[in-house]
Short mmCIF file of C-alpha atoms and ligand atoms in Angstrom, two decimals:
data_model
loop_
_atom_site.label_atom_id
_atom_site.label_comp_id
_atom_site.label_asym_id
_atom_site.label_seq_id
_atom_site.Cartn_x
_atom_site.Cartn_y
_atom_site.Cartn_z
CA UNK A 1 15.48 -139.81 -82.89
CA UNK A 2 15.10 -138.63 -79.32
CA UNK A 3 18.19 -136.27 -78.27
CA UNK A 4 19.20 -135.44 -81.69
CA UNK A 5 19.03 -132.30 -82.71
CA UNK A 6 17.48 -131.67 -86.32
CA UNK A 7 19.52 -131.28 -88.97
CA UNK A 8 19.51 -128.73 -91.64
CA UNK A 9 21.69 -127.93 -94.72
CA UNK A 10 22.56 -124.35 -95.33
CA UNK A 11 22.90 -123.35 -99.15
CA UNK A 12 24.21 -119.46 -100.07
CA UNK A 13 26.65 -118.44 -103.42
CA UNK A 14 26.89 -114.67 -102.61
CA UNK A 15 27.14 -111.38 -104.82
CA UNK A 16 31.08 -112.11 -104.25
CA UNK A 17 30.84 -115.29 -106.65
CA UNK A 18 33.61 -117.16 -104.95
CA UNK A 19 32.12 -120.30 -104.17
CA UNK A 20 29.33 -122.14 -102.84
CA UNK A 21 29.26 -122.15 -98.88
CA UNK A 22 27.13 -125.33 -97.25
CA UNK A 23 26.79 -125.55 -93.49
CA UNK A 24 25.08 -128.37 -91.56
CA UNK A 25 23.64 -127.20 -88.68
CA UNK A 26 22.09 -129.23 -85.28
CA UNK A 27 19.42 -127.27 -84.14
CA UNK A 28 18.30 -128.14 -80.47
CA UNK A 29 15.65 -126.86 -78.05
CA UNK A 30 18.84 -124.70 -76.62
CA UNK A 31 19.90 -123.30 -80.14
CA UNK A 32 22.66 -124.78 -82.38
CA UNK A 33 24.36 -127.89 -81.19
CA UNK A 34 26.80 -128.71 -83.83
CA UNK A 35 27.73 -127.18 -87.40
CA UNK A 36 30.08 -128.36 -89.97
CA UNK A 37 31.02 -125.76 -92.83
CA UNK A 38 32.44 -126.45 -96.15
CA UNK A 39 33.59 -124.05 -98.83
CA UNK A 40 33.67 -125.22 -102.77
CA UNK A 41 34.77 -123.78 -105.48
CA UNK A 42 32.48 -123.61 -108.74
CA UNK A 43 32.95 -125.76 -111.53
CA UNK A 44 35.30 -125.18 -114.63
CA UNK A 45 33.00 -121.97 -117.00
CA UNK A 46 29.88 -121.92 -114.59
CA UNK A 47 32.04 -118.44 -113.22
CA UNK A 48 32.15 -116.86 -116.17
CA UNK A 49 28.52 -117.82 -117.22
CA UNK A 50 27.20 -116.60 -113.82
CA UNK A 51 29.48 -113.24 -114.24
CA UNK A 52 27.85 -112.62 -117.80
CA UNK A 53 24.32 -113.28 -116.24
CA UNK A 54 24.91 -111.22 -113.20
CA UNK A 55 26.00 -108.47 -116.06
CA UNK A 56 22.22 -108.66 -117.21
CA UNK A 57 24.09 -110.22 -120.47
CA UNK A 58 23.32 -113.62 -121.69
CA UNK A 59 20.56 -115.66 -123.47
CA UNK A 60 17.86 -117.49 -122.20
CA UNK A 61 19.49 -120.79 -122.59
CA UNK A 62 22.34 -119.63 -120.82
CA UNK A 63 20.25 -118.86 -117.74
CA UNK A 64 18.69 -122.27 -117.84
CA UNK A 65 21.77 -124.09 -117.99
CA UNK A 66 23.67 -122.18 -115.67
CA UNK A 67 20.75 -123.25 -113.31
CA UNK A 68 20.91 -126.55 -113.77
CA UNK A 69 24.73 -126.73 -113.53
CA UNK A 70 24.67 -124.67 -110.52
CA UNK A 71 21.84 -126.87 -109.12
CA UNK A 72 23.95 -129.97 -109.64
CA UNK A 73 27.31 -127.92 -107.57
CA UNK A 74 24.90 -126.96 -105.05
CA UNK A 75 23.56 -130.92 -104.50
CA UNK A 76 27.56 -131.81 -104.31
CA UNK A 77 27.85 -129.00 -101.63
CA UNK A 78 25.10 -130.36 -99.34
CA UNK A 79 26.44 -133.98 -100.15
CA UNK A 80 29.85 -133.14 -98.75
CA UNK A 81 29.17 -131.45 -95.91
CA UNK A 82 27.06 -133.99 -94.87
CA UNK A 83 29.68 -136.88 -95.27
CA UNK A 84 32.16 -134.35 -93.39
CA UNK A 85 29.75 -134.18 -90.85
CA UNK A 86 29.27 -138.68 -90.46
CA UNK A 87 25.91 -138.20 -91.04
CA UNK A 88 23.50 -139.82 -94.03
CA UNK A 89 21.10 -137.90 -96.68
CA UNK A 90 18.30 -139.68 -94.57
CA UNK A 91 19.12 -137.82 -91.49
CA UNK A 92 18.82 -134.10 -92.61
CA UNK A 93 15.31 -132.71 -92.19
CA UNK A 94 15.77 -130.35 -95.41
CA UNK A 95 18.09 -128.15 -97.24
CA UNK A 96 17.95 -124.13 -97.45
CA UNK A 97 19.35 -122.99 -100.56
CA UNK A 98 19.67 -119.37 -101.04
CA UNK A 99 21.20 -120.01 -104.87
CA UNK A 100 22.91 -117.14 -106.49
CA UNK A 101 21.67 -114.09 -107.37
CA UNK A 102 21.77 -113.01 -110.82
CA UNK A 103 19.65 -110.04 -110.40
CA UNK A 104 18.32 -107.90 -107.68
CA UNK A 105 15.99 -105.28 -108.79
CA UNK A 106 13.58 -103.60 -106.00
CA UNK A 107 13.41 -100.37 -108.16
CA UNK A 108 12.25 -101.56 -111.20
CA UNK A 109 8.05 -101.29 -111.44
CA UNK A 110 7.99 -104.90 -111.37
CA UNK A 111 10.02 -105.54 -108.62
CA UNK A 112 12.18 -109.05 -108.54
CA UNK A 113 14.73 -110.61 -107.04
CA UNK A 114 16.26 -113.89 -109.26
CA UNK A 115 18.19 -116.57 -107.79
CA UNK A 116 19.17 -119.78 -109.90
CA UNK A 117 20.44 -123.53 -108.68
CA UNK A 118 17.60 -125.40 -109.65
CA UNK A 119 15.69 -127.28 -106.49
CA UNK A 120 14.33 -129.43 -108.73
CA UNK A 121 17.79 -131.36 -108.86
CA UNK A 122 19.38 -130.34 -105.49
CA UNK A 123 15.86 -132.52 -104.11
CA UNK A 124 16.67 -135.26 -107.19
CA UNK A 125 20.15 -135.67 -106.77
CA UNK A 126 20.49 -135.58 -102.68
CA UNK A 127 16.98 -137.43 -101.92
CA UNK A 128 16.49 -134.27 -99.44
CA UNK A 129 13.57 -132.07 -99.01
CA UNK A 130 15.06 -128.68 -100.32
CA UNK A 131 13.24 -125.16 -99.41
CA UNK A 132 14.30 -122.43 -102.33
CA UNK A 133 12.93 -118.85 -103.35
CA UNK A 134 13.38 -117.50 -100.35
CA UNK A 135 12.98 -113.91 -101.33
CA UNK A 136 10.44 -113.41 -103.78
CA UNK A 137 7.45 -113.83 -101.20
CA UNK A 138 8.63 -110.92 -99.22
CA UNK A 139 8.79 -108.61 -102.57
CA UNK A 140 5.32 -110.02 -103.52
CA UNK A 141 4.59 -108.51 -99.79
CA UNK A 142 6.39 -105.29 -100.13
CA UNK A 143 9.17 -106.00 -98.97
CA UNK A 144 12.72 -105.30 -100.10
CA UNK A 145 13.38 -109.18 -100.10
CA UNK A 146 16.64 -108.59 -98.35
CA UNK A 147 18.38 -108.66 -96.27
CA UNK A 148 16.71 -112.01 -95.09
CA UNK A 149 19.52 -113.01 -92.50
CA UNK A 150 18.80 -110.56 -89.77
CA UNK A 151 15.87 -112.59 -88.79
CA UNK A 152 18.23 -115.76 -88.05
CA UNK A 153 20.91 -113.09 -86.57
CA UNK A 154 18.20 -111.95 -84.43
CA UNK A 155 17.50 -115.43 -83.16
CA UNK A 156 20.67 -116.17 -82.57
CA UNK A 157 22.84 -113.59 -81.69
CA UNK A 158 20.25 -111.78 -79.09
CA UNK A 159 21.81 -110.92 -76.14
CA UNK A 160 19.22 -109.18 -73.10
CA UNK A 161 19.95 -105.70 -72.39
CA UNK A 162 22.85 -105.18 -75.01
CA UNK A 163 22.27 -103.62 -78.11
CA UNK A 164 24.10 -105.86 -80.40
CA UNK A 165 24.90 -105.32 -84.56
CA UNK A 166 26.10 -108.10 -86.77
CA UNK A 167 27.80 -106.98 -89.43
CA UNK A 168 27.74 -109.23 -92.47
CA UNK A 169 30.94 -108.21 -95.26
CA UNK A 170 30.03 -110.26 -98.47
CA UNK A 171 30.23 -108.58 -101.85
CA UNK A 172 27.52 -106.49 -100.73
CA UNK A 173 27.77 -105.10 -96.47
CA UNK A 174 24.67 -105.80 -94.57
CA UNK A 175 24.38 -104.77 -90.67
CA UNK A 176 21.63 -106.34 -88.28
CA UNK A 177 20.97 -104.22 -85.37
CA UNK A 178 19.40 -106.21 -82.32
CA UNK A 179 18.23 -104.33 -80.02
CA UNK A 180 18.63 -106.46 -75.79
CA UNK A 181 14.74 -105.61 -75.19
CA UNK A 182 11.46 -106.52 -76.82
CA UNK A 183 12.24 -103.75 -79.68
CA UNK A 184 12.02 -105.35 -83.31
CA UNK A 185 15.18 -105.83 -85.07
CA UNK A 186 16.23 -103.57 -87.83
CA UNK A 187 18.43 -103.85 -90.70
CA UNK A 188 19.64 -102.92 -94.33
CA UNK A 189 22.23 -103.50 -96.97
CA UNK A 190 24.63 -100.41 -96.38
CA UNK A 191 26.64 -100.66 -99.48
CA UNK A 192 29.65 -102.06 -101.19
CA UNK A 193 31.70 -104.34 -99.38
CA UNK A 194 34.23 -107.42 -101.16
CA UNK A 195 32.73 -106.96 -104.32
CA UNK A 196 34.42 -103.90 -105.99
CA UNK A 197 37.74 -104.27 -103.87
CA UNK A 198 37.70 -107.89 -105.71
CA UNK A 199 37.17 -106.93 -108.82
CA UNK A 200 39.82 -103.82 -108.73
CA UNK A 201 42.49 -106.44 -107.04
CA UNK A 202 41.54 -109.32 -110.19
CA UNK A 203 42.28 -106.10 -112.72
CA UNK A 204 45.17 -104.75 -111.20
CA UNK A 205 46.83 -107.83 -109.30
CA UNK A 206 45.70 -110.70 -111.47
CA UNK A 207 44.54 -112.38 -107.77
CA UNK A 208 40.36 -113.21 -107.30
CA UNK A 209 41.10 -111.17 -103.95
CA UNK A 210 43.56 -108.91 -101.55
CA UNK A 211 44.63 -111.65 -99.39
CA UNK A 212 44.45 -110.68 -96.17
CA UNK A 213 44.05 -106.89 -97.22
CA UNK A 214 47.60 -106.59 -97.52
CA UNK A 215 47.46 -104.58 -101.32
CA UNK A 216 44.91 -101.98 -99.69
CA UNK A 217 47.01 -101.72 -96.81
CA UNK A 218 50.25 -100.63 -99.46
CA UNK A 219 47.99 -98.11 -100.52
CA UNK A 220 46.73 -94.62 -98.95
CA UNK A 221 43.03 -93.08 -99.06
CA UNK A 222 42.26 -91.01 -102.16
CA UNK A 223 40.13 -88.23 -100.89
CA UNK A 224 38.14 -86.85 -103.33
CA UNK A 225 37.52 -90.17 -104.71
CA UNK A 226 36.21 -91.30 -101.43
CA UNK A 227 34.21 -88.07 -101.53
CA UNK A 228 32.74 -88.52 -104.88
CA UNK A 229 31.68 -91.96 -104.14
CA UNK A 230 30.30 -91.19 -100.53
CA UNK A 231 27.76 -89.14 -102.52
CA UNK A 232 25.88 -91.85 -104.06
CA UNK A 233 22.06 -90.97 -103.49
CA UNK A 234 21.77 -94.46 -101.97
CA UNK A 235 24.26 -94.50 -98.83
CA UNK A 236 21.98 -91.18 -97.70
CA UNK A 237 18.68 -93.24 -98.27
CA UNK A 238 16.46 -94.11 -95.40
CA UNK A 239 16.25 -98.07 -95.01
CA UNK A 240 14.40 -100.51 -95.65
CA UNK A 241 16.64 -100.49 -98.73
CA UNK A 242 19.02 -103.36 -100.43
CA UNK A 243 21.58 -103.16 -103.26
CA UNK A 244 23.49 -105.36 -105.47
CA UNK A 245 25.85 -105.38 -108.45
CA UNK A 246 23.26 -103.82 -110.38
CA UNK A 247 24.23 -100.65 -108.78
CA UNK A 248 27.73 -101.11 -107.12
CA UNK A 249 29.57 -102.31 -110.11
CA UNK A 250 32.79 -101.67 -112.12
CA UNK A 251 30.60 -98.92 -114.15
CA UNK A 252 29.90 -97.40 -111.12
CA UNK A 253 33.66 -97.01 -110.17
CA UNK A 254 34.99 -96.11 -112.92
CA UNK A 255 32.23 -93.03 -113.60
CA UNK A 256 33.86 -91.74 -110.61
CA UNK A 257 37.46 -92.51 -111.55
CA UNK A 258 36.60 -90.34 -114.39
CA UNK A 259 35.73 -87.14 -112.57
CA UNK A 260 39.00 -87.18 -110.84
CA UNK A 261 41.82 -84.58 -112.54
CA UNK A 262 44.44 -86.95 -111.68
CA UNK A 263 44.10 -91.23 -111.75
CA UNK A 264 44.96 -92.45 -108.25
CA UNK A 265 47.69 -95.41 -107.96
CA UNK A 266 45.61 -98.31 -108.49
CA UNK A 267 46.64 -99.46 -104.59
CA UNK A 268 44.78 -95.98 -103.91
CA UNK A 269 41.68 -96.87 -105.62
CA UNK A 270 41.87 -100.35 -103.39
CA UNK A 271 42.57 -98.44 -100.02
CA UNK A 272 39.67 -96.36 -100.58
CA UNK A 273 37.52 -99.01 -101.58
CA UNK A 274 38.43 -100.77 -98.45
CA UNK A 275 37.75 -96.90 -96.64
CA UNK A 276 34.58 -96.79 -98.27
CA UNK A 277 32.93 -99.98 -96.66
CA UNK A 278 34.17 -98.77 -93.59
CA UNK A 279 32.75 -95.42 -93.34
CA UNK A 280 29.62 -96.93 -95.09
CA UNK A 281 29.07 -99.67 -92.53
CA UNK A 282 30.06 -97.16 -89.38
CA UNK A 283 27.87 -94.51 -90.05
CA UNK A 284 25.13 -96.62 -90.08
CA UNK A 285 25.84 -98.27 -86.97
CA UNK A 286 26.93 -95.26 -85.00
CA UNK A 287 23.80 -93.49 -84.55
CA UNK A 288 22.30 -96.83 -83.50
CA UNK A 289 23.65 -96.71 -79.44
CA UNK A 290 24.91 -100.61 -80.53
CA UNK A 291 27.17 -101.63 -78.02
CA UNK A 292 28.87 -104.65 -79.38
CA UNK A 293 29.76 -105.23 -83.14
CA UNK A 294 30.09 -108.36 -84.29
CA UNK A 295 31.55 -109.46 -88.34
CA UNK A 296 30.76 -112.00 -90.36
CA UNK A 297 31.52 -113.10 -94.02
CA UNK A 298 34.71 -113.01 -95.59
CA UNK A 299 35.65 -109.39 -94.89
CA UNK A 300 35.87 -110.32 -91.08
CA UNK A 301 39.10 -111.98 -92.49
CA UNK A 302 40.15 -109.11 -93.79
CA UNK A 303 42.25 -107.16 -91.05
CA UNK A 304 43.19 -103.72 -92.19
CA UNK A 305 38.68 -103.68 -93.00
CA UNK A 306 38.25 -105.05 -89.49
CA UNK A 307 40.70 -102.50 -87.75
CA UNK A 308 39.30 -99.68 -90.11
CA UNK A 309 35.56 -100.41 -88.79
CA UNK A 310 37.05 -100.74 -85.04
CA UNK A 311 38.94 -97.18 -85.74
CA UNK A 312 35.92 -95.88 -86.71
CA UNK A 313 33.59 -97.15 -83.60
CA UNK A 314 35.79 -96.23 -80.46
CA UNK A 315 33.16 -96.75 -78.15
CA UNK A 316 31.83 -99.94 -79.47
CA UNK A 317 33.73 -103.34 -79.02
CA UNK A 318 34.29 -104.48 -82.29
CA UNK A 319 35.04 -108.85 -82.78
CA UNK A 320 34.53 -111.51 -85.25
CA UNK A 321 31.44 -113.68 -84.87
CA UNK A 322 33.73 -116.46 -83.70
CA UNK A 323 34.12 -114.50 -80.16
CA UNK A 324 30.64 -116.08 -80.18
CA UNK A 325 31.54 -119.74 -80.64
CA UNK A 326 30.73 -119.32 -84.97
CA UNK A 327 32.86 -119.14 -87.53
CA UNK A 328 32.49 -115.92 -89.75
CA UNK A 329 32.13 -117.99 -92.90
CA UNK A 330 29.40 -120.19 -91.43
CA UNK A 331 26.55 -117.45 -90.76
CA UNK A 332 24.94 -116.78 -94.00
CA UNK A 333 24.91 -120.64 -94.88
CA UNK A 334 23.29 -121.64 -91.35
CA UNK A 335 20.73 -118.57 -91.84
CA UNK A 336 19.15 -120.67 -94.97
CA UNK A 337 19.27 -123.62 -92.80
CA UNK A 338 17.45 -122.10 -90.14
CA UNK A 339 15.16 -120.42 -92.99
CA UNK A 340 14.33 -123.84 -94.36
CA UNK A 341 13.54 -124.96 -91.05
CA UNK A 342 10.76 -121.76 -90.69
CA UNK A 343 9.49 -122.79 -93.96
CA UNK A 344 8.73 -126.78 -92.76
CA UNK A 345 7.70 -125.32 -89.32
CA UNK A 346 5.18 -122.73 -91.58
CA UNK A 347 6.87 -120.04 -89.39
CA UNK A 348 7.94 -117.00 -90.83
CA UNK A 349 11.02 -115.80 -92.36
CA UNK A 350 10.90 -112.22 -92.86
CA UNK A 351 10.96 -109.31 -90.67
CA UNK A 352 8.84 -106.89 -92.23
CA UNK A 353 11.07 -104.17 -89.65
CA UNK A 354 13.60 -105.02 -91.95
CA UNK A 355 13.09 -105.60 -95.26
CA UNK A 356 9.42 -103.33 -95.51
CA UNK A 357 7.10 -106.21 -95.99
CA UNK A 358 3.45 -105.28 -95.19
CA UNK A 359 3.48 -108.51 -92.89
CA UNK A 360 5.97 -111.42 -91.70
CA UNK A 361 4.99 -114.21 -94.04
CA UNK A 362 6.23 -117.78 -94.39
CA UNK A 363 9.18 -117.98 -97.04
CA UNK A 364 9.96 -120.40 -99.44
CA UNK A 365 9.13 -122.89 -101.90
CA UNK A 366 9.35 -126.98 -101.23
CA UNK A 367 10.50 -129.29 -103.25
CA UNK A 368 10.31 -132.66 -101.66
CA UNK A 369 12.93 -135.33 -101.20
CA UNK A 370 12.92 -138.58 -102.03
CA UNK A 371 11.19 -141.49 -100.41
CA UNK A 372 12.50 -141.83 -96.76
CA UNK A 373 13.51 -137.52 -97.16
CA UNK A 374 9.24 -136.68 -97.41
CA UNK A 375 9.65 -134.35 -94.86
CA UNK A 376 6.93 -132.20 -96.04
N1 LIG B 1 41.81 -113.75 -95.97
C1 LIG B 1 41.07 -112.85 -96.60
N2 LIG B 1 41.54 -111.59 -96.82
C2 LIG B 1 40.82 -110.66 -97.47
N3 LIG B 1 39.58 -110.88 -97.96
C3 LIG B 1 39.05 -112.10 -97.79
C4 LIG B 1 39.74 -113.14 -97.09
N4 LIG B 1 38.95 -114.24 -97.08
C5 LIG B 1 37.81 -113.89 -97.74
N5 LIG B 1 37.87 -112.62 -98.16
C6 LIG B 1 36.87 -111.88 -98.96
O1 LIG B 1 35.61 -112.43 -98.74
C7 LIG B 1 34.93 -112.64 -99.99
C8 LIG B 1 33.92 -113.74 -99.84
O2 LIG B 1 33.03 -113.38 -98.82
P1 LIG B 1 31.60 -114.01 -98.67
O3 LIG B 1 31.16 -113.75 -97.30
O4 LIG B 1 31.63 -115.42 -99.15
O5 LIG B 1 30.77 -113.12 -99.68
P2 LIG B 1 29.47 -113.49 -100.51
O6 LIG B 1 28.41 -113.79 -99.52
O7 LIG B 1 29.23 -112.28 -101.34
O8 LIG B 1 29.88 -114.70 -101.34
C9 LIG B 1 36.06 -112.93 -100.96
O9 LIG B 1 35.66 -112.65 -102.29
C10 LIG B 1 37.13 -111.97 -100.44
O10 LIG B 1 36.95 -110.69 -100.97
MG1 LIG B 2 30.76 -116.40 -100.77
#
């Protein structure tokens, strides 16, 4: 329809595991027009099941039913936001669906990255076109295959002749920096972010999270544990480079709980979790010359993290990505939507600056919709 924008669906379960995020997005020939966001939670067991995958635990069977249980969440999650949104399956020119990681492994000699949510039934049960596998082409290329989000950061967030750096706090912390010339974008996961300080708060507090940071904030920094865990090989690594729970998990923390002569107050260990995204993310970005910092993901709602990161970057201005008219939760759900729309568009969907890839390359799979959704 003339003066519509095109509509795409937004699909992303992070490392964190606390939900599936689905954003609608308008995309017009000025940039997004509208967006509607909506957060669900996972259905009763599929948690645990996707915890004990993500653990590299589990059988065969498990991983193909978690898939097609997940699949089945992710086609309510795109159904939903579209109703919230007044608008019909018919209308949406596809859905991106990131799916959920259950393992990220760029080291092994076979490198792979494996998402689940089977597109097979998100395209079934919605009747819409649905792009998946977003990340395994760039691997196949070289790449890292991830972070993939810098490229629709890029796009969006570019702003001529200021160096700008999105900052994106899931479980895992990814920064984009985009440079305000013609100079390629760069980017890498930096490190731990929600993850750890989750899972310490679940053990210790019984709560899936530290609402508003307010545990971490009780707490004070334990220095030589934020010492021994600065000297992880990887936060000295030159990008491109990506991480996961595979590496930052509760093994990891507790090896270096165990060095210590003396346990730290458990609202220690969370302070200096919280310390250690900080510094992670900051000296990153510092030797960068960004001039503007901008968070996303659910550590922007996380004040004592956001003040910490500020503290840390006096001379950079330091906001939440909805000083830019978008909400913090809807970034890494609109990115798939704007990947799926590369993918129909045969556009691509990497940035080889970023994640290493030999080449930019289109992304994606396609799994086509139902009659009236053949957008491919
Ligand atoms: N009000 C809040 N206070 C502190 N942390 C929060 C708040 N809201 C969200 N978070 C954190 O954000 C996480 C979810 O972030 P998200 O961007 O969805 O990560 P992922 O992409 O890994 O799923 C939660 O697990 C929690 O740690
Ligand atoms: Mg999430």
């Amino acid at each position: 329809m003339e003066g519509q924008p095109d509509w795409y669906i937004g699909l992303m379960s992070g490392t964190s595991m606390d939900g599936i995020d689905a954003v609608l997005v308008g995309f017009g020939p000025e940039g997004i027009e509208a967006s509607w966001q909506t957060s669900r939670s996972y259905p009763d067991n599929l948690q645990s099941k996707l915890e004990e995958l993500a653990s590299n635990q589990g059988t065969p069977s498990l991983l193909g039913e978690a898939d097609a249980q997940l699949g089945d969440a992710f086609a309510d999650a795109a159904l939903a936001v579209t109703e919230k949104a007044g608008l019909t399956p018919e209308a949406i020119m596809a859905i991106g669906s990131h799916g959920q990681t259950v393992q990220h492994r760029t080291e092994s000699p076979f490198p792979f990255s494996l998402q689940i949510a089977d597109p097979n039934r998100i395209a079934e049960i919605t009747g819409i076109t649905t792009v998946a596998d977003f990340r395994r082409r760039d691997i196949a290329a070289g790449g890292q295959g991830a972070p993939l989000a810098p490229a629709f950061h890029s796009w969006l967030f570019r702003s001529p002749g200021r160096m700008r750096c999105l900052v994106n706090l899931g479980g895992i912390a990814n920064i984009t920096l985009i440079p305000g010339d013609k100079r390629p974008p760069r980017g890498h996961d930096t490190g731990p972010a929600n993850r750890l300080m989750d899972l310490w708060c679940r053990r210790h507090q019984g709560h899936p999270f530290d609402y508003n940071g307010e545990w971490a904030a009780s707490g004070t920094v334990c220095a030589p544990l934020l010492a021994s865990l600065l000297g992880d090989a990887y936060f000295s690594r030159q990008p491109p480079k990506s991480t996961g729970r595979e590496h930052f998990n509760e093994h990891w923390l507790e090896r270096h709980l165990s060095t210590l002569p003396d346990a730290p107050r458990p609202e220690d260990v969370q302070r200096t979790l919280l310390e250690l995204t900080a510094v992670t993310v900051t000296r990153d970005i510092s030797i960068t010359g960004a001039e503007e910092v901008f968070l996303a993901g659910g550590g922007a709602f996380n004040p004592p993290l956001a003040e910490r990161i500020a503290a840390l970057l006096p001379k950079v201005s330091v906001d939440s990505t909805a000083a830019l008219g978008v909400d913090p939760q809807s970034v890494e759900g609109a990115a798939f939507a704007w990947l799926a729309r590369q993918r129909l568009n045969n556009a691509p969907g990497n940035l080889p600056s970023v994640t290493g890839a030999f080449e930019p390359r289109v992304l994606g799979g396609v799994w086509p919709g139902r009659a009236g959704n053949l957008r491919y």
